[in-house]
Short mmCIF file of C-alpha atoms in Angstrom, two decimals:
data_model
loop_
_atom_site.label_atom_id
_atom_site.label_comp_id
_atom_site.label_asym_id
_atom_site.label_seq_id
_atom_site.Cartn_x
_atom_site.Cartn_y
_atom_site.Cartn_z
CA UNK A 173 248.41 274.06 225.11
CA UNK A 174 247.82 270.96 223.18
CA UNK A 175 250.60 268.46 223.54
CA UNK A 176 251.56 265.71 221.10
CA UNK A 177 254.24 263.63 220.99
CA UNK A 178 256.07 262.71 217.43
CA UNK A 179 255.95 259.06 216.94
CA UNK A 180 257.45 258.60 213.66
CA UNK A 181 258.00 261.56 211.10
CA UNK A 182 254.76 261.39 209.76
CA UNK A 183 251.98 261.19 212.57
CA UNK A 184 251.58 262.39 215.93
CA UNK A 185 249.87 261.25 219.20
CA UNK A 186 248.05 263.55 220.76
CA UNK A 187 249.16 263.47 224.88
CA UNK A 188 246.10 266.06 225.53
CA UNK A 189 245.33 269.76 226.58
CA UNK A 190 247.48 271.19 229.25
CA UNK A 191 248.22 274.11 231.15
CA UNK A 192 250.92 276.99 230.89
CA UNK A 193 251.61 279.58 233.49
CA UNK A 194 254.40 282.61 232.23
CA UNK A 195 256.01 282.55 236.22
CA UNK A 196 255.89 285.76 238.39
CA UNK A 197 259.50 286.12 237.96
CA UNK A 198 261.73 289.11 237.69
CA UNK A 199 261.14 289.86 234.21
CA UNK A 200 256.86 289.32 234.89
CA UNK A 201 257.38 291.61 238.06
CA UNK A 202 258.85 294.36 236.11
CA UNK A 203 256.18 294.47 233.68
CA UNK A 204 253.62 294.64 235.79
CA UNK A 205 254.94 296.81 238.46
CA UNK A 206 255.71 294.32 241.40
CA UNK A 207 259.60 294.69 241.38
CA UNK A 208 259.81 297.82 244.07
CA UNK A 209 258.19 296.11 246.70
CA UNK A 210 257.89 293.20 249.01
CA UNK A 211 256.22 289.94 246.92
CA UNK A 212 256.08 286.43 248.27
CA UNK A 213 254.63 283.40 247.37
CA UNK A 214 251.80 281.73 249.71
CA UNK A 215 252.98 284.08 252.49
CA UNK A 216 256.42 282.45 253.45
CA UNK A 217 258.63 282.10 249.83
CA UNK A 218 259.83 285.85 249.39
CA UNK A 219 260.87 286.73 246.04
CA UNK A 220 262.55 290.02 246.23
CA UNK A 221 263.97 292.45 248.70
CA UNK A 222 266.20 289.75 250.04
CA UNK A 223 268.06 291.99 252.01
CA UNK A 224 265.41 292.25 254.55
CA UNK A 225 263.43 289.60 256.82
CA UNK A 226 259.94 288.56 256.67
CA UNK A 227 259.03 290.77 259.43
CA UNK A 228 255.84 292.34 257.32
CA UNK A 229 254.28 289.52 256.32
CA UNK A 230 253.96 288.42 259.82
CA UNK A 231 253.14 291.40 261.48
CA UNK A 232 250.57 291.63 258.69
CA UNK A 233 249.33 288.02 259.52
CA UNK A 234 249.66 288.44 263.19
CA UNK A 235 247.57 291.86 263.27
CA UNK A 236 244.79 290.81 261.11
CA UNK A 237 243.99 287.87 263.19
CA UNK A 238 244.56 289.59 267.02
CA UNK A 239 242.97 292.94 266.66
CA UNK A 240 239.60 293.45 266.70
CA UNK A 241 237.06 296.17 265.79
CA UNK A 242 237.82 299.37 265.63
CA UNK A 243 241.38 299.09 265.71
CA UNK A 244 240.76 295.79 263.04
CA UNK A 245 239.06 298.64 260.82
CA UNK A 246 241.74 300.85 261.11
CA UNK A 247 244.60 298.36 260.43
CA UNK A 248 243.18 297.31 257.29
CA UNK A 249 242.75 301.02 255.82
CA UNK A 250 246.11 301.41 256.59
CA UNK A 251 247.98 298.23 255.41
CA UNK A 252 245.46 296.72 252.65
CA UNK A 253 244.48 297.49 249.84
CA UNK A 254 241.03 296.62 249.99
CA UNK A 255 239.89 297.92 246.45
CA UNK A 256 242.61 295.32 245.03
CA UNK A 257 241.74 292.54 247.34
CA UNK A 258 237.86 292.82 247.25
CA UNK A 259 238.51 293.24 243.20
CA UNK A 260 240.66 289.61 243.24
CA UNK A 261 238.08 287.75 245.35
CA UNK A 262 235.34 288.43 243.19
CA UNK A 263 236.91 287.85 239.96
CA UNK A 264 238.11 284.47 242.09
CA UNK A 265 234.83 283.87 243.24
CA UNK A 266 233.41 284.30 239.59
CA UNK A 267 235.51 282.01 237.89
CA UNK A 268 234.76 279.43 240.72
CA UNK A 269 238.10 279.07 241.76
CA UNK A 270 238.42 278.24 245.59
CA UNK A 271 241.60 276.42 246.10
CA UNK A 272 243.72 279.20 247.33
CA UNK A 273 244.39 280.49 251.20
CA UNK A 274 247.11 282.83 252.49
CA UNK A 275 249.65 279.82 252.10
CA UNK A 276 248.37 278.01 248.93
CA UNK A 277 247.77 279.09 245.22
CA UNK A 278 248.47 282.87 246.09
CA UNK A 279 250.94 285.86 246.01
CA UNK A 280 250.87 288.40 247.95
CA UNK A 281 252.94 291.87 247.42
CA UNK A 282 253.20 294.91 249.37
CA UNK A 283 254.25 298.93 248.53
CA UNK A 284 256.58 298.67 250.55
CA UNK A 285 257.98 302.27 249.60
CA UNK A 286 255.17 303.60 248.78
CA UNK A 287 251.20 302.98 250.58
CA UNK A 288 252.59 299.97 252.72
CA UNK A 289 249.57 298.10 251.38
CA UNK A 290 249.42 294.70 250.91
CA UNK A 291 247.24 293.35 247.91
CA UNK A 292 246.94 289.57 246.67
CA UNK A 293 247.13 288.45 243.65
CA UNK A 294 246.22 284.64 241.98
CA UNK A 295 248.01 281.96 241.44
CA UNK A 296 247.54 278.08 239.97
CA UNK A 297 244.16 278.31 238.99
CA UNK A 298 243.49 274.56 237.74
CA UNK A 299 240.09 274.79 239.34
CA UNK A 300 239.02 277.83 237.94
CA UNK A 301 235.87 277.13 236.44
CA UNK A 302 235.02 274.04 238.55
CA UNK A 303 231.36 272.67 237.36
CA UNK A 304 232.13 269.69 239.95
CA UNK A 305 231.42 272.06 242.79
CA UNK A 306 228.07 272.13 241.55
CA UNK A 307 224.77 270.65 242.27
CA UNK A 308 222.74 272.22 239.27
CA UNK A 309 220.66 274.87 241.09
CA UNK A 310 222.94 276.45 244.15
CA UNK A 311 226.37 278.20 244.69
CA UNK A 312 227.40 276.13 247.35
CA UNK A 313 230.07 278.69 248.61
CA UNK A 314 228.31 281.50 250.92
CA UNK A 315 231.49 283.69 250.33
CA UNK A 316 232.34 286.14 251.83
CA UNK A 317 229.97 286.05 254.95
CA UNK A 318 231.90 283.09 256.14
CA UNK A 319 235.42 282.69 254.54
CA UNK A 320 237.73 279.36 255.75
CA UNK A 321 239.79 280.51 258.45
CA UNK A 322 242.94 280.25 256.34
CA UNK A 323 242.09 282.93 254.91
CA UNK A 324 243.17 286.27 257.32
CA UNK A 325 242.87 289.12 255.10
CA UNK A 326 238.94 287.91 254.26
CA UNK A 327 238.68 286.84 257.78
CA UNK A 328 239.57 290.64 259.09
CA UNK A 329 237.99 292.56 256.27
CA UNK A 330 234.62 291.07 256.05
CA UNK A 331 233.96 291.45 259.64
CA UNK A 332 232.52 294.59 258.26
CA UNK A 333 229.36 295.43 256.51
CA UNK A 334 230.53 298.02 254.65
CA UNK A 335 233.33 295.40 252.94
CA UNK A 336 231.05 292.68 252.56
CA UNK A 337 228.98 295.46 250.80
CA UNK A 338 231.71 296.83 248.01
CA UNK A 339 232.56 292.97 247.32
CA UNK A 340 228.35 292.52 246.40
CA UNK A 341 229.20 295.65 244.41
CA UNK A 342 231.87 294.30 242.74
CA UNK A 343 230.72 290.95 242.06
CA UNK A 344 227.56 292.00 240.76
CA UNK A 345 229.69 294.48 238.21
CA UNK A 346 232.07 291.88 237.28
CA UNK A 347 229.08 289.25 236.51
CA UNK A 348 227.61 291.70 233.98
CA UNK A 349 230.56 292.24 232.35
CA UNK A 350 231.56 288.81 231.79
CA UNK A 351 228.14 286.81 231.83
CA UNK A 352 225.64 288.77 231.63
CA UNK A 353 224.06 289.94 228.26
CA UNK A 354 226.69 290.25 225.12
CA UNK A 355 229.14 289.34 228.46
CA UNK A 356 232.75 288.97 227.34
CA UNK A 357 233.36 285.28 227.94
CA UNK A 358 230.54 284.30 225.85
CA UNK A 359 232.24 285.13 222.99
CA UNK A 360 235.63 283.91 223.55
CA UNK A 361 234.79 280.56 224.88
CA UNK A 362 232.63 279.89 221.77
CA UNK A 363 235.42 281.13 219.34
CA UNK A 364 238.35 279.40 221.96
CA UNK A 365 236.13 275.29 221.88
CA UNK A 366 235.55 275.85 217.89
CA UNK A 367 239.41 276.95 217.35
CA UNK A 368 239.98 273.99 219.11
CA UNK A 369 237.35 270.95 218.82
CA UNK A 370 239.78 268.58 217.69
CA UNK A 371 241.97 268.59 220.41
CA UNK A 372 239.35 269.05 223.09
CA UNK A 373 237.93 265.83 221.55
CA UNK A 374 240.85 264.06 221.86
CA UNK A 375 241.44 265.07 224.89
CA UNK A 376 238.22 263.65 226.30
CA UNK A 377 239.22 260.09 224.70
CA UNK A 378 242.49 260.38 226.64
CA UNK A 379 241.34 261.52 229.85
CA UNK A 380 237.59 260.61 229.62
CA UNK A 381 237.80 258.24 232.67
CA UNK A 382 239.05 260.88 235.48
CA UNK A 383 236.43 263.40 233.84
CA UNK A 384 233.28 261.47 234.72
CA UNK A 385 235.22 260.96 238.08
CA UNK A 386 235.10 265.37 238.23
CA UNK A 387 232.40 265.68 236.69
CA UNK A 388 229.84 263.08 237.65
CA UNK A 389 226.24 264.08 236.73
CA UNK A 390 227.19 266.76 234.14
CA UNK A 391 227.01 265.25 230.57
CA UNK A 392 229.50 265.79 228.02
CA UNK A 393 230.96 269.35 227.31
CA UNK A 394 229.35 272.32 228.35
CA UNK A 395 228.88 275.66 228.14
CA UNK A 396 230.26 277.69 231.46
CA UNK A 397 228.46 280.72 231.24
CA UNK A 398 225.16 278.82 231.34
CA UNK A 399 225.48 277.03 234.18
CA UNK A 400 226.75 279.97 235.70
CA UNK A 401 223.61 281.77 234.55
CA UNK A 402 221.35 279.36 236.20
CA UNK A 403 223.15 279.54 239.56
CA UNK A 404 223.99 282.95 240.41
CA UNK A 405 220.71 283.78 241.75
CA UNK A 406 222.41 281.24 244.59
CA UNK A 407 225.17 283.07 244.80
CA UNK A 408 223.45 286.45 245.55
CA UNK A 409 220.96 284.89 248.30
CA UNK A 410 224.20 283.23 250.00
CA UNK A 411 225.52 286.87 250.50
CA UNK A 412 222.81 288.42 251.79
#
C-alpha cells in the first residue's frame, strides 16, 4: 500500500510503500475453513474453542520432540498433516522467508473434530523474498536436512527420508510453477513494479539509507526471479 500524507489540499507527501495483512480473525477463519477447529497463534495465543485448554498443542509439542522412531513415524501420520505442512515449507522456503518457528510468525490449526491433524499455516512475512540472505551464487539455508531446533514439527518429520523426499518433490514442483519457464511470478512482478514505479521510486528516496544497510552489495532494484534462478542449483545440492 502506498501511503501519503495530505499536506495542504493540493499536494501530497509520499510516507512510502507499506504492508497490509487482512487478520486471521473470525470472519478470515470462516472463509477459509479454520472456524471448527483448534487455531492458535505461535503455539500459545488460542483463537477459538475457548471453552477448552491448551492441552493439544502441548501434547502435540511434547510428543514430537520425546518420541523417537518408529513410534515418531507413527505420531506424525496420525496427528499431522504432512501434505499441508511439507506444502507450507516449501512455498516458505521458495519465497525465502525464514523468520518463523513454532512460536514466531506462524499459526497453527488443528481438525479437531475431524482428522485431529495439525497443519501450519504463515504468518508476517516481511522477509519474504529476502535478497540480503544472499551471497550471489549459494542458498545459504540447507533446509530441511537440518531445520533450527525451534522448529518441532520439521524437527520430527524430517528425521525421515521418505519426508525429506516429498518436500524435494514439492519444492522442485512449486519452483517450476512459479520460476521456472513462463513461471507465474514473472509476470506479475513485471506488471506489479511498472503499475507502480512511481511510488517504488519514491520509496527508495525515503528509505534509501536502511536499504543499502539490507541490501549491501546488491545494486539498485532487482528482479527476484533472477536471482532466484541463479541460486537454486544451491538450493538443490544443500538437500541432497
Amino acid at each position: 500500500v502506498s501511503v501519503y500524507r495530505n499536506s495542504d489540499s493540493v499536494t501530497q507527501d509520499p510516507q512510502g510503500i507499506y504492508l497490509m495483512v487482512e487478520n486471521y480473525d473470525n470472519a478470515w477463519r470462516q472463509r477459509n475453513g479454520y472456524d471448527e477447529g483448534a487455531f492458535y497463534k505461535e503455539g500459545h495465543d488460542k483463537r477459538t474453542r475457548l471453552d477448552e485448554d491448551d492441552s493439544d498443542i502441548t501434547a502435540l509439542y511434547d510428543n514430537l520432540t520425546n518420541l523417537s522412531g518408529q513410534e515418531l513415524k507413527d505420531y506424525l501420520y496420525d496427528n499431522v498433516d504432512i501434505p499441508g505442512v511439507i506444502n507450507y515449507n516449501a512455498l516458505m522456503t521458495l519465497l525465502r522467508a525464514t523468520d518463523w518457528s513454532f512460536s514466531s510468525n506462524i499459526f497453527q490449526y488443528r481438525d479437531s473434530d475431524g482428522t485431529q491433524r495439525w497443519t501450519e499455516l504463515p504468518w508476517d512475512l516481511d522477509s519474504a523474498f529476502a535478497l540480503y540472505y544472499l551471497d550471489g551464487s549459494t542458498w545459504d539455508f540447507d533446509y530441511p536436512t537440518t531445520t533450527p531446533s525451534n522448529r518441532p514439527v520439521e524437527n520430527a518429520l524430517y528425521q525421515f527420508p521418505e519426508f525429506q523426499a516429498m518436500f524435494k518433490r514439492r519444492v522442485s514442483e512449486l519452483y517450476m510453477q512459479v520460476y521456472g519457464q513462463g513461471g507465474s511470478i514473472y509476470s506479475w512482478m513485471d506488471e506489479a513494479f511498472t503499475r507502480n514505479r512511481m511510488a517504488i521510486d519514491q520509496d527508495l528516496d525515503i528509505w534509501r539509507s536502511s536499504y543499502v544497510d539490507m541490501v549491501e552489495g546488491i545494486p539498485g532494484v532487482v528482479h527476484v526471479g533472477d536471482v532466484y534462478t541463479g541460486t537454486i542449483a544451491g538450493l538443490f545440492q544443500a538437500l541432497d
